[in-house]
Coordinates of C-alpha atoms in Angstrom, one line a residue:
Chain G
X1 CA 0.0 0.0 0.0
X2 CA 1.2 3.7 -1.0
X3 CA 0.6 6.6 0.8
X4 CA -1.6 8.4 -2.4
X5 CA -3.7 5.5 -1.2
X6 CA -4.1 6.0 2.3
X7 CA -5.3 9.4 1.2
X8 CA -7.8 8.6 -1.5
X9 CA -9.2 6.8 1.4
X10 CA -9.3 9.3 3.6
X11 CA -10.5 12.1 1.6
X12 CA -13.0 9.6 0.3
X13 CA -14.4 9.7 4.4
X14 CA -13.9 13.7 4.1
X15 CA -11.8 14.1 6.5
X16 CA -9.7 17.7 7.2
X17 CA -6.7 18.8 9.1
X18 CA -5.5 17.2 12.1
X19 CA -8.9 13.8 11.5
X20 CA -6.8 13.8 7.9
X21 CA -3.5 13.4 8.7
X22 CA -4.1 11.0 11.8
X23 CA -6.0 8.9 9.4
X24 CA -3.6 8.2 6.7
X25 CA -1.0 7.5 9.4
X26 CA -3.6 4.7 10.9
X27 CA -4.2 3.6 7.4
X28 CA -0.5 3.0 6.4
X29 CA 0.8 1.4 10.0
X30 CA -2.8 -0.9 9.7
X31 CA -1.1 -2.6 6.2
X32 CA 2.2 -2.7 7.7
X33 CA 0.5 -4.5 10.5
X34 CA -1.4 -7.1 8.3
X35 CA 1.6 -7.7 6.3
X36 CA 4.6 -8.0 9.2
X37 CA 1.8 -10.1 11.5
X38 CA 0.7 -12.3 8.3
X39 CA -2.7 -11.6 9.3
X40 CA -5.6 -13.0 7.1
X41 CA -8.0 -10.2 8.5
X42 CA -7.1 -6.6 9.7
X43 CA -9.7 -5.0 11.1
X44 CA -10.5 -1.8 13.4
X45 CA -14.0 -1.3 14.2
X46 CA -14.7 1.2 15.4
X47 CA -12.7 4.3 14.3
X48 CA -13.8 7.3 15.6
X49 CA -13.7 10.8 14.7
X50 CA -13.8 12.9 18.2
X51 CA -15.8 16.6 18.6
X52 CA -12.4 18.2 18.5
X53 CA -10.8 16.5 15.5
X54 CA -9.1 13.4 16.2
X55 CA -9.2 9.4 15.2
X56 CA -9.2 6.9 17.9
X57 CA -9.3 3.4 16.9
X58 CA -11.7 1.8 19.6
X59 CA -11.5 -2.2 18.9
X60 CA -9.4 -4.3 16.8
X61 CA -9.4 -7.8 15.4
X62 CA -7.3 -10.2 14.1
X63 CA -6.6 -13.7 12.3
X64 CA -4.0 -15.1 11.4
X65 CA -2.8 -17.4 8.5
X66 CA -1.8 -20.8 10.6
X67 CA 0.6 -21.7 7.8
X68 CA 2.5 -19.1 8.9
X69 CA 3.1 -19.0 12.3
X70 CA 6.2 -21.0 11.7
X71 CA 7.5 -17.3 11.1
X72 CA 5.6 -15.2 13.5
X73 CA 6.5 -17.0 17.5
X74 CA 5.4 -13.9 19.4
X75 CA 1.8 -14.7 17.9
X76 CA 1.8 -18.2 17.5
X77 CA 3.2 -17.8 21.6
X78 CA -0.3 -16.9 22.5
X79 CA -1.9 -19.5 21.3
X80 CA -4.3 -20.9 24.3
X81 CA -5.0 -24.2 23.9
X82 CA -7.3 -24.2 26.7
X83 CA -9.7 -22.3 24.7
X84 CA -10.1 -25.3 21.8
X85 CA -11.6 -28.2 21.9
X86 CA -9.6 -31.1 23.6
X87 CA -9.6 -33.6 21.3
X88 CA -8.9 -31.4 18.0
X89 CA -5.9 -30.4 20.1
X90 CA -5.1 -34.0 20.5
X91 CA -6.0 -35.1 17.0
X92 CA -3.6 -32.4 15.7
X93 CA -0.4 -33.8 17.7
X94 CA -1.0 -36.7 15.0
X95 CA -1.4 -34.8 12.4
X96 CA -5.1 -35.9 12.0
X97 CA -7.3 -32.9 11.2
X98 CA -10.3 -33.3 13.3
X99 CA -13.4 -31.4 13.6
X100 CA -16.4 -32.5 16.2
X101 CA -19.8 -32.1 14.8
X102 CA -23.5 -33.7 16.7
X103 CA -24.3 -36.2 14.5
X104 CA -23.3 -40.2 16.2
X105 CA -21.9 -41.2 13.0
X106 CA -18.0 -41.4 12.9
X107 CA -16.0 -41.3 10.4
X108 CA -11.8 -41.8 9.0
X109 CA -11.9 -40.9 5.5
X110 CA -8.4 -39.7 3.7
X111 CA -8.4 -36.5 1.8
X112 CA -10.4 -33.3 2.9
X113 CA -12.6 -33.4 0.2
X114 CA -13.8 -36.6 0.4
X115 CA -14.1 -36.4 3.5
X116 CA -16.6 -33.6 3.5
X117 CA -18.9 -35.6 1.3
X118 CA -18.5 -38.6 3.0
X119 CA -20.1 -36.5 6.1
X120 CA -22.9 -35.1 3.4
X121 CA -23.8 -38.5 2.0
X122 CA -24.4 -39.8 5.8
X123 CA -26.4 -37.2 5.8
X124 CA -28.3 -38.1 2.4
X125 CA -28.8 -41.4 3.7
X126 CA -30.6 -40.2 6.9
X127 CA -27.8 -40.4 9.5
X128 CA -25.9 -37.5 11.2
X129 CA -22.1 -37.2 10.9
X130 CA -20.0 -37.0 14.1
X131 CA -17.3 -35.3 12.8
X132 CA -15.0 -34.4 10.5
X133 CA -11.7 -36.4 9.9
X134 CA -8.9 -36.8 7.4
X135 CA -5.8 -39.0 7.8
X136 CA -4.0 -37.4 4.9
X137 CA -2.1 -38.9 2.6
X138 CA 0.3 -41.1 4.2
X139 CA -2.5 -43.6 6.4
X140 CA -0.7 -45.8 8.5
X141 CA -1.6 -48.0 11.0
X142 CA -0.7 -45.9 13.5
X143 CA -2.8 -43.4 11.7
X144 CA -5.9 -45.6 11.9
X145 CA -5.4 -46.6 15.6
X146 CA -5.5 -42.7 16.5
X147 CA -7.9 -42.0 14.4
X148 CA -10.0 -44.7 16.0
X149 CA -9.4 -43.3 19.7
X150 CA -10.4 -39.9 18.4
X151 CA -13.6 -40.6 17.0
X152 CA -14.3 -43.3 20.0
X153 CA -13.9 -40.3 22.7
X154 CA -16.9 -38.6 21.4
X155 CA -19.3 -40.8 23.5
X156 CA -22.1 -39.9 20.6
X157 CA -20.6 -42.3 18.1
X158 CA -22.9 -45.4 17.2
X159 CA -21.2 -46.6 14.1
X160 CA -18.2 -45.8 12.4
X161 CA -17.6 -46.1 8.8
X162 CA -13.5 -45.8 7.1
X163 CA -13.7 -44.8 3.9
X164 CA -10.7 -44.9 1.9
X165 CA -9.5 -44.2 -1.2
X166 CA -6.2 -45.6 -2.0
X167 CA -3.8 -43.7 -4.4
X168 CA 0.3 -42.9 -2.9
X169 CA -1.9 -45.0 0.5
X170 CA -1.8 -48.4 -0.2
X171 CA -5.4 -50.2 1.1
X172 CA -3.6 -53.5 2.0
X173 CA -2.0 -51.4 5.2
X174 CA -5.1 -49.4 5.8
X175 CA -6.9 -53.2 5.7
X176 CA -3.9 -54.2 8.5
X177 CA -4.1 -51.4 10.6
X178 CA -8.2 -51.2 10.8
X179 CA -7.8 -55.3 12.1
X180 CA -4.7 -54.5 14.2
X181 CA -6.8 -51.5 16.0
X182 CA -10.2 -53.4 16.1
X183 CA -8.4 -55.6 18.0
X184 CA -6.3 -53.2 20.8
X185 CA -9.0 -51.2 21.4
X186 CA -11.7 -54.0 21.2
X187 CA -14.2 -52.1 19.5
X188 CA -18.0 -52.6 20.4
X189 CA -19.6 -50.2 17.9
X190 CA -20.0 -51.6 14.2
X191 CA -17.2 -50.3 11.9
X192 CA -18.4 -50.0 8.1
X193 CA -15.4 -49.9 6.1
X194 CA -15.0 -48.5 2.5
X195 CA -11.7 -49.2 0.8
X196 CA -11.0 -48.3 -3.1
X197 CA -8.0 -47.7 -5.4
X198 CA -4.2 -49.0 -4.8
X199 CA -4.5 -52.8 -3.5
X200 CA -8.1 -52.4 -2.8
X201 CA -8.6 -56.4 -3.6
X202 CA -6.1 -57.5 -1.1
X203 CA -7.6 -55.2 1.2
X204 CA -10.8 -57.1 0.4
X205 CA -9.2 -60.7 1.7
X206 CA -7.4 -59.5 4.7
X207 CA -10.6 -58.2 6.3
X208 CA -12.2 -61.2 5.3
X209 CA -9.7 -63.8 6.6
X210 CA -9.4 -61.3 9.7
X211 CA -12.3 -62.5 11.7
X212 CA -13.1 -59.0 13.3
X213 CA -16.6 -58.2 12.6
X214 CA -16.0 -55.4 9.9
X215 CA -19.4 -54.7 8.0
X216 CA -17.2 -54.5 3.8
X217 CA -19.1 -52.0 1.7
X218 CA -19.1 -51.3 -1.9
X219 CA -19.0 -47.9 -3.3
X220 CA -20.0 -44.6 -1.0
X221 CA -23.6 -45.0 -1.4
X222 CA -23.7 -48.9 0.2
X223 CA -21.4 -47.7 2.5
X224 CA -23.2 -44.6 3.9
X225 CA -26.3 -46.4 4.0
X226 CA -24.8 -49.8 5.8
X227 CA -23.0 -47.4 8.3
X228 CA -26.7 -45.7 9.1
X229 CA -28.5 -48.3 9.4
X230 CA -25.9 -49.9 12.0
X231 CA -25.9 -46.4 13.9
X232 CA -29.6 -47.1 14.3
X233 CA -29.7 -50.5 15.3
X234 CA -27.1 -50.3 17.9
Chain L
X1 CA -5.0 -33.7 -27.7
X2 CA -5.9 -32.9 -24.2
X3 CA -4.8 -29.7 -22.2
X4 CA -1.7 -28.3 -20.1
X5 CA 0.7 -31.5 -20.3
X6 CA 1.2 -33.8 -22.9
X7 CA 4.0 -36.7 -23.9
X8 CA 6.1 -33.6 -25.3
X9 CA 6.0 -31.8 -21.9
X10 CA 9.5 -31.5 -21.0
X11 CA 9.5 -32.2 -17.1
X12 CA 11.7 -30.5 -14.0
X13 CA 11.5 -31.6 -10.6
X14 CA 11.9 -29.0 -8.4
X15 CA 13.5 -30.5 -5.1
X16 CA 14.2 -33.9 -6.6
X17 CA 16.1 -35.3 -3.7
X18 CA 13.8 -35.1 -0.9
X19 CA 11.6 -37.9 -0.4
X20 CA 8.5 -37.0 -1.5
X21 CA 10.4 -35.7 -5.0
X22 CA 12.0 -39.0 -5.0
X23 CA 9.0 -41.1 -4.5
X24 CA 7.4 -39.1 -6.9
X25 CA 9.2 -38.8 -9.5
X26 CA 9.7 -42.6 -9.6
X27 CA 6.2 -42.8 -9.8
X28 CA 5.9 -39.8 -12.7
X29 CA 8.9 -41.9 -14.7
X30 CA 7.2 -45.1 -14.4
X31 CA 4.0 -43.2 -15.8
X32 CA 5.8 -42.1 -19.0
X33 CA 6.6 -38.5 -17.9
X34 CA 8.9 -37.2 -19.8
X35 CA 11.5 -35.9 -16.4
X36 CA 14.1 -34.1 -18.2
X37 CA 16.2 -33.0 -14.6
X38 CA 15.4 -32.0 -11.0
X39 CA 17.0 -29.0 -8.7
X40 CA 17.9 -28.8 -5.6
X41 CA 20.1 -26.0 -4.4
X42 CA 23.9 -27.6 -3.5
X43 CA 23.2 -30.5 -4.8
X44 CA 24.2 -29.8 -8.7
X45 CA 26.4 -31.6 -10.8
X46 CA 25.0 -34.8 -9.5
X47 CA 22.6 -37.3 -11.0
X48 CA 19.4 -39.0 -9.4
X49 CA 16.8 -41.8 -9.9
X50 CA 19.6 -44.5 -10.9
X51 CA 21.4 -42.3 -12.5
X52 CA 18.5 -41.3 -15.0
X53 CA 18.2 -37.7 -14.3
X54 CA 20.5 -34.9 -13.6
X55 CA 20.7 -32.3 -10.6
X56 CA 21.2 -28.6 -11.4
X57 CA 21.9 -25.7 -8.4
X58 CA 19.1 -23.4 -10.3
X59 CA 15.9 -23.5 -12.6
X60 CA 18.3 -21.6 -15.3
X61 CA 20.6 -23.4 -15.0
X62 CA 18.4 -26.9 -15.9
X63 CA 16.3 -25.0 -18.5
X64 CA 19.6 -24.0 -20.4
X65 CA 21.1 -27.3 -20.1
X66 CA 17.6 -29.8 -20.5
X67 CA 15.6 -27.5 -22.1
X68 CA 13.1 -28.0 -19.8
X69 CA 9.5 -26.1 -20.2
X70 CA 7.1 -27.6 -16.7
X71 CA 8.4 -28.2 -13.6
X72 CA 6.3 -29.7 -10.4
X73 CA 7.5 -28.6 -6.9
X74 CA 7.7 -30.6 -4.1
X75 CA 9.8 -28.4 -1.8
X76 CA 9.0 -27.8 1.8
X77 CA 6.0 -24.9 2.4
X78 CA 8.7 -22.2 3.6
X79 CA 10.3 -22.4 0.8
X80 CA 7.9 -23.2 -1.9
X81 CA 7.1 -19.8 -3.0
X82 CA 10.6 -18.8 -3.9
X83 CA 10.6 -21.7 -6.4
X84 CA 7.4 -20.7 -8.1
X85 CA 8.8 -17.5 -8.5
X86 CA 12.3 -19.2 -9.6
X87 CA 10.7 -21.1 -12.1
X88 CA 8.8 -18.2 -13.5
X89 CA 11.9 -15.7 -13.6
X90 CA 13.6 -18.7 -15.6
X91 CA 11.2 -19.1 -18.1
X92 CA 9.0 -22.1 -17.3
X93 CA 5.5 -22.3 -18.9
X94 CA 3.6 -24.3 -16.8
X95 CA 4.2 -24.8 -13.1
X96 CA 2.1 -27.7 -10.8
X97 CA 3.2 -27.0 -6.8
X98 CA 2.1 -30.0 -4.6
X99 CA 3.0 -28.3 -1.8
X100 CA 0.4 -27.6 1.1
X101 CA 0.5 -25.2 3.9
X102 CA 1.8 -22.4 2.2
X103 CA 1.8 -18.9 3.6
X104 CA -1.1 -17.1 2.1
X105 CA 1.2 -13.7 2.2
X106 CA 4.3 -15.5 -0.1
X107 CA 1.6 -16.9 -2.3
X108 CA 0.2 -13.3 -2.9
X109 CA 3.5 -12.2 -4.0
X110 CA 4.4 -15.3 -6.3
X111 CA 0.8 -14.7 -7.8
X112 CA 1.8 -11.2 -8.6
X113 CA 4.8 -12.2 -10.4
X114 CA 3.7 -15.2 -12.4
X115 CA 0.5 -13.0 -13.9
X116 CA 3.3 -10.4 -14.6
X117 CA 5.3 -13.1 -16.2
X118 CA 2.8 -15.0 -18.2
X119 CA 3.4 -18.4 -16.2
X120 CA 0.9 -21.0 -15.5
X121 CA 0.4 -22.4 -12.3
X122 CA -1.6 -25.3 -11.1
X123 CA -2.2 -25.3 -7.4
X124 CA -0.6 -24.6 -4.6
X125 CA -1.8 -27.5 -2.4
X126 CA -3.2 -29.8 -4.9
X127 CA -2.2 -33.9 -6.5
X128 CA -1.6 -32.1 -10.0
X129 CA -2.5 -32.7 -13.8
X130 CA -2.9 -35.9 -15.4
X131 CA -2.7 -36.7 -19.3
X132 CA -3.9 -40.1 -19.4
X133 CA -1.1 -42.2 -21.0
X134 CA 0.6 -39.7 -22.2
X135 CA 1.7 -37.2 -19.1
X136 CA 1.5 -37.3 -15.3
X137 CA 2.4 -34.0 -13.3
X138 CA 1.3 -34.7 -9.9
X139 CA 0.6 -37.8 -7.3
X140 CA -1.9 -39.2 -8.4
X141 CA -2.8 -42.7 -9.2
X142 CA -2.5 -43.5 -12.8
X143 CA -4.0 -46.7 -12.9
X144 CA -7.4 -45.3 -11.7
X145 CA -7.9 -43.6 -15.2
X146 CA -8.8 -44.4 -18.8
X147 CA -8.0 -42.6 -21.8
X148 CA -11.2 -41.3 -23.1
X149 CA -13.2 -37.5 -23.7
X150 CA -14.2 -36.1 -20.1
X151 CA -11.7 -34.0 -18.7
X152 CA -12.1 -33.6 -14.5
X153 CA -11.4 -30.4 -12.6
X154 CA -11.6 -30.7 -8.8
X155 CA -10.6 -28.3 -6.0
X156 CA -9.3 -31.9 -3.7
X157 CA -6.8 -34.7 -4.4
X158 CA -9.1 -38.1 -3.0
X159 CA -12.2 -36.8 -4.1
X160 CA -10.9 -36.2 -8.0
X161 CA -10.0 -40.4 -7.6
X162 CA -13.3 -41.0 -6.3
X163 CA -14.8 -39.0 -9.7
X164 CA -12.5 -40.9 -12.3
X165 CA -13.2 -44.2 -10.6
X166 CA -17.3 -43.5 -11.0
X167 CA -16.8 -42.4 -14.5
X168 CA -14.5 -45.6 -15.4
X169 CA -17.7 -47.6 -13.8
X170 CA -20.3 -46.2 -16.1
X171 CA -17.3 -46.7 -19.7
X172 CA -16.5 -42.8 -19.3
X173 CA -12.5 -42.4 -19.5
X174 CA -10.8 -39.1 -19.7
X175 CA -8.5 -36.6 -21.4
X176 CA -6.8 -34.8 -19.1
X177 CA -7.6 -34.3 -15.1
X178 CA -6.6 -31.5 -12.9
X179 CA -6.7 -30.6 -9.4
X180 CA -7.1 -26.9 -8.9
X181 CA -5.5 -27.3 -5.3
X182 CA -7.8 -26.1 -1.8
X183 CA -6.3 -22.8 -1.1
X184 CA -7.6 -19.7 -1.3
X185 CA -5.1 -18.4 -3.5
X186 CA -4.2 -20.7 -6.3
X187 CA -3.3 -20.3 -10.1
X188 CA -5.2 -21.6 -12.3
X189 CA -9.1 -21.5 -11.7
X190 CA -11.6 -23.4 -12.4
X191 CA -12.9 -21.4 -15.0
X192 CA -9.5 -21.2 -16.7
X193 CA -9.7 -25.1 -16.9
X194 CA -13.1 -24.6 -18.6
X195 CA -11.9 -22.6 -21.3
X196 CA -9.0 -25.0 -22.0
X197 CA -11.3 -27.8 -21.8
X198 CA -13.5 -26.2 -24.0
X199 CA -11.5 -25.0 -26.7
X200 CA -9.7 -29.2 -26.3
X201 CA -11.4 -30.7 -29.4
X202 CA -10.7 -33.9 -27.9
X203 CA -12.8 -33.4 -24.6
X204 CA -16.4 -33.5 -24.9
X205 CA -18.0 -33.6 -21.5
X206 CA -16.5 -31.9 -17.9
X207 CA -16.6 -32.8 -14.6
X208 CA -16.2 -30.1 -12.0
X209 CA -15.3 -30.3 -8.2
X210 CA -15.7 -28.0 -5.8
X211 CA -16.2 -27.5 -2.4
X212 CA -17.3 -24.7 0.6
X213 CA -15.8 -21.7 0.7
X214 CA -14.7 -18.9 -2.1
X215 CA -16.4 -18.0 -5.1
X216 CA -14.6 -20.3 -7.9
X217 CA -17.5 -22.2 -8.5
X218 CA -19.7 -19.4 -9.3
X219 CA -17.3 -17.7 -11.5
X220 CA -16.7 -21.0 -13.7
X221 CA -20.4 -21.7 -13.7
X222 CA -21.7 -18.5 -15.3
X223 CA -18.7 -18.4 -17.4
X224 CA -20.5 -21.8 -19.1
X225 CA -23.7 -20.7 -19.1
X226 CA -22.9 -18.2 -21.6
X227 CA -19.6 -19.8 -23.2
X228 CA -19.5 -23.3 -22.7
X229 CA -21.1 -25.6 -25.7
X230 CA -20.2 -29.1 -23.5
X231 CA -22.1 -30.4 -21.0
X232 CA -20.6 -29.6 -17.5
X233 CA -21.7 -31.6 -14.3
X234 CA -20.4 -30.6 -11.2
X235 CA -20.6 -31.7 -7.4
X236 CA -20.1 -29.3 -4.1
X237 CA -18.6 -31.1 -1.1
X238 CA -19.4 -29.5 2.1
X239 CA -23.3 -29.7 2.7
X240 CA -23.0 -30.7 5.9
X241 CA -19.6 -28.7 7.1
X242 CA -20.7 -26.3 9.7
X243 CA -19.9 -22.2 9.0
X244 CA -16.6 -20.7 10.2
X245 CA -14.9 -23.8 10.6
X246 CA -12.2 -24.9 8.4
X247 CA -12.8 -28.0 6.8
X248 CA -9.4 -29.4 6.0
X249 CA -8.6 -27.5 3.1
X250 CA -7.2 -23.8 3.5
X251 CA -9.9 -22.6 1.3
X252 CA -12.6 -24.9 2.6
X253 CA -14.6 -22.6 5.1
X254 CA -18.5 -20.7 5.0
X255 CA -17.6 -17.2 5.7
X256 CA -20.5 -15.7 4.2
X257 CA -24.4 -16.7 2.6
X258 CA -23.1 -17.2 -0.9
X259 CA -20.4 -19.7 -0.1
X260 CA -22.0 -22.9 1.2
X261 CA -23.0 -25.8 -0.4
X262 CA -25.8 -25.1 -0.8
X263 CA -25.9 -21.6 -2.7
X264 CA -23.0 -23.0 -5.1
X265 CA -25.3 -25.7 -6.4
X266 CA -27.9 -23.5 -7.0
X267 CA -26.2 -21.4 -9.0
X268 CA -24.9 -23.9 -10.7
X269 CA -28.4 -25.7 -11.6
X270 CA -29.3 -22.1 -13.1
X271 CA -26.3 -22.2 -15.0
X272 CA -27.1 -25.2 -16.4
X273 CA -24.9 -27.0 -14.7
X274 CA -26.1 -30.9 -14.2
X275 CA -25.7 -31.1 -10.4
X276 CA -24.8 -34.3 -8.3
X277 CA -27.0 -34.1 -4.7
X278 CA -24.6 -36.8 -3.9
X279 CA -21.4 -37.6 -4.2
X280 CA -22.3 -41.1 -5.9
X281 CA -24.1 -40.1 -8.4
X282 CA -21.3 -38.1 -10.2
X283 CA -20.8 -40.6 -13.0
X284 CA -23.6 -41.9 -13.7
X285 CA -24.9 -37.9 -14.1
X286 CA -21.7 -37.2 -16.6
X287 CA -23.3 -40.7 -18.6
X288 CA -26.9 -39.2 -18.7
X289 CA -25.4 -35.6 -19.7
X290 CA -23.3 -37.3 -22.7
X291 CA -26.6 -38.5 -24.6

């Protein structure tokens, strides 16, 4: 931002004299600001012009890009983590992204997009999604055991569906760490699971020959619907 | 044809030797990407990948020497601006950056200086652009796709699979798909893919996927309505993500009415956009639209 800019700005509020000059200064350090902070919103509300010619800036608010807090410690220093919600905090320390919603259907789907319409086509099928979760692109399963415990802590959760689809993540190791977890944690609530794309078929065999009680699904649509109908008989 | 990439697209890996760029890049080379060279700042002079492909200090320096035209970046967030911005000062067309979780301030320069340049870019944050069997520029699964005249354009990575996969089930294959990437400043837009894909005799049907958050959507879908003579069928993920939250993706968050689900697929359906309630029924919706 230039100067000539500040004061388009404020002549555009039709400010004079002292209101002017106090403007364009406020104007100019609030960029600065926004740029040396890497703030995704600037914002001062309310400024105030004062019966004998002044501008006060009352209130202020800030965000703040999280990619870049690497670079900005004083800020990323007063981070509270008291003030979020416990288990996102926790879900974050495994680099799971996390996000509790009302619904008591659970679900571990890789990739953010799919998993938001893994949560909508729940909800097309008449359930209610219990949160949000993706285990990126490198499910483990280590991965899937924390995701499990995640989604298990919301007391809410009646069925839990794992829907995968396999590209750089091979399924066979999803398949391996869904048994290996169902086991450890001895899960009582019916797991629905999903998996397409990179190994899907040995996937397929491994739950089979397993002998956990996995509910296999084909495609989203049987899936959503199987995991439903299991959140509503349990 | 097809759009972007093709078996003529002379390749550079920017940040070769670090393991995703290694992984990668086997993966690309196994594909039939044509990798001309990588860089990685220190390491130049030396080769990689079994001794296939050689390491240059800087993007000049491997555009002189390889001739190289599109490069993919797989460097670490902090840094991945600078080689957009690199890659663009040395003369690369077409850049894809894989890279997520970069600061919304560097991208806001770099996207000053490619426009200024004339560069492409694809992403950040996104699997890339795949030419099936000819070029693939991201990280993608190749096997998932089938050469055929639907080209894809999606704002996320799993769900642009999940698409393919539906279309291969109902005999759909495609030209050329691209992932847009999730942040809120990217590239290339969807719209811009539109155009391509419309002016790509080969194409003949398009598949767009978006998401909460932004107004790309919109933008691309009135775009059609008055310029687009292919049928376009999109899906929105995000109908049930709840407002102010950020839903994995950067980009992905209701800040506003005209931003959720909900209103994108409106406008879309005026725009004469077929529109997919759910996710499932994405393929079968392209089939219907081809007839």
């Amino acid at each position: 931002m230039k100067s000539f800019q500040a004061r388009k700005l404020a002549y555009g509020l039709g400010l004079k004299g002292d209101s002017f000059k106090e403007a364009c200064s406020i104007f100019m350090k609030m960029y600065l600001c926004y740029q040396s902070t890497d703030s995704s919103l600037t914002e001062i509300n309310p400024l105030i012009q004062t019966s004998d010619n002044h501008i006060i800036a009352l209130d202020s608010k800030f965000n703040f890009d999280g990619n870049a807090l690497f670079r900005q410690k004083e800020i990323s220093d007063m981070r509270d983590l008291s003030e979020e919600d416990e288990m996102e905090v926790e879900a974050g320390k495994f680099n799971l992204n996390y996000i509790k919603l009302d619904g008591n259907v659970g679900c571990m789907v890789n990739g953010a997009g799919l998993a938001m319409a893994t949560m909508d086509i729940i909800k097309l099928a008449g359930g209610d999604p219990a949160n949000f979760l993706d285990v990126g692109g490198t499910a483990s399963a280590e991965t899937v055991k924390n995701g499990f415990r995640i989604i298990l802590s919301d007391k809410n959760v009646k069925a839990i569906l794992i829907n995968i689809f396999g590209g750089i993540v091979r399924c066979d190791r999803v398949a391996n760490g869904v048994v290996q977890a169902v086991k450890e944690l001895g899960l009582e609530v019916p797991v629905v699971v999903r998996l397409e794309g990179t190994n899907a078929k040995e996937a397929q065999s491994i739950l089979k020959s397993s002998g956990v009680s996995i509910i296999p699904a084909k495609g989203m649509k049987d899936a959503a619907t199987k995991v439903v109908s299991a959140a509503l008989g349990s | 044809m097809s759009i972007l990439v093709n078996k003529n697209s002379r390749v550079l890996v920017q940040g070769i030797t670090g393991s995703e760029g290694q992984f990668h890049s086997t993966q690309m080379l196994e594909y039939g990407t044509n990798i001309v060279s990588g860089v990685t700042p220190g390491k130049g002079g030396k080769t990689t990948l079994n001794d296939r492909i050689p390491v240059f200090n800087t993007v000049e320096e491997a555009v002189e020497k390889t001739k190289a035209n599109t490069s993919i970046i797989f460097v670490p967030p902090s840094f991945a601006a600078e080689a957009i911005i690199e890659a663009s000062y040395a003369g690369i067309n077409l850049i894809v950056c894989i890279t997520e979780g970069l600061p919304v301030h560097d991208m806001l320069q770099a996207k000053r200086i490619i426009s200024r340049n004339g560069t492409r870019l694809i992403g950040p944050n996104c699997p890339g652009i795949i030419t099936v069997d000819e070029c693939k520029l991201g990280i993608m699964p190749g096997f998932i796709c089938k050469k055929g005249n639907i080209g894809v354009i999606s704002k996320s990575g799993t769900l642009t699979y999940e698409a393919i996969d539906q279309l291969v089930n109902v005999g759909l294959g495609q030209t050329t798909a691209i992932g847009i990437g999730g942040d809120p400043i990217i590239g290339t837009t969807m719209r811009d893919c539109l155009e391509l894909f419309e002016s790509d005799p080969e194409t003949a049907g398009v598949v767009i996927i978006g998401e909460i958050g932004g107004q790309m959507e919109i933008e691309a879908a009135r775009w059609a309505k008055s310029k687009m003579s292919k049928p376009v069928v999109g899906f929105i993920a995000g109908q049930t993500a709840p407002p102010g939250r950020r839903m994995g993706h950067a980009g992905a968050i209701v800040s506003g009415g005209d931003d959720t689900a909900e209103a994108k697929m409106q406008i879309l359906k005026e725009c004469g956009i077929g529109v997919a309630d759910s996710v499932a029924d994405i393929g079968q919706l392209m089939k219907n639209s081809m007839k």
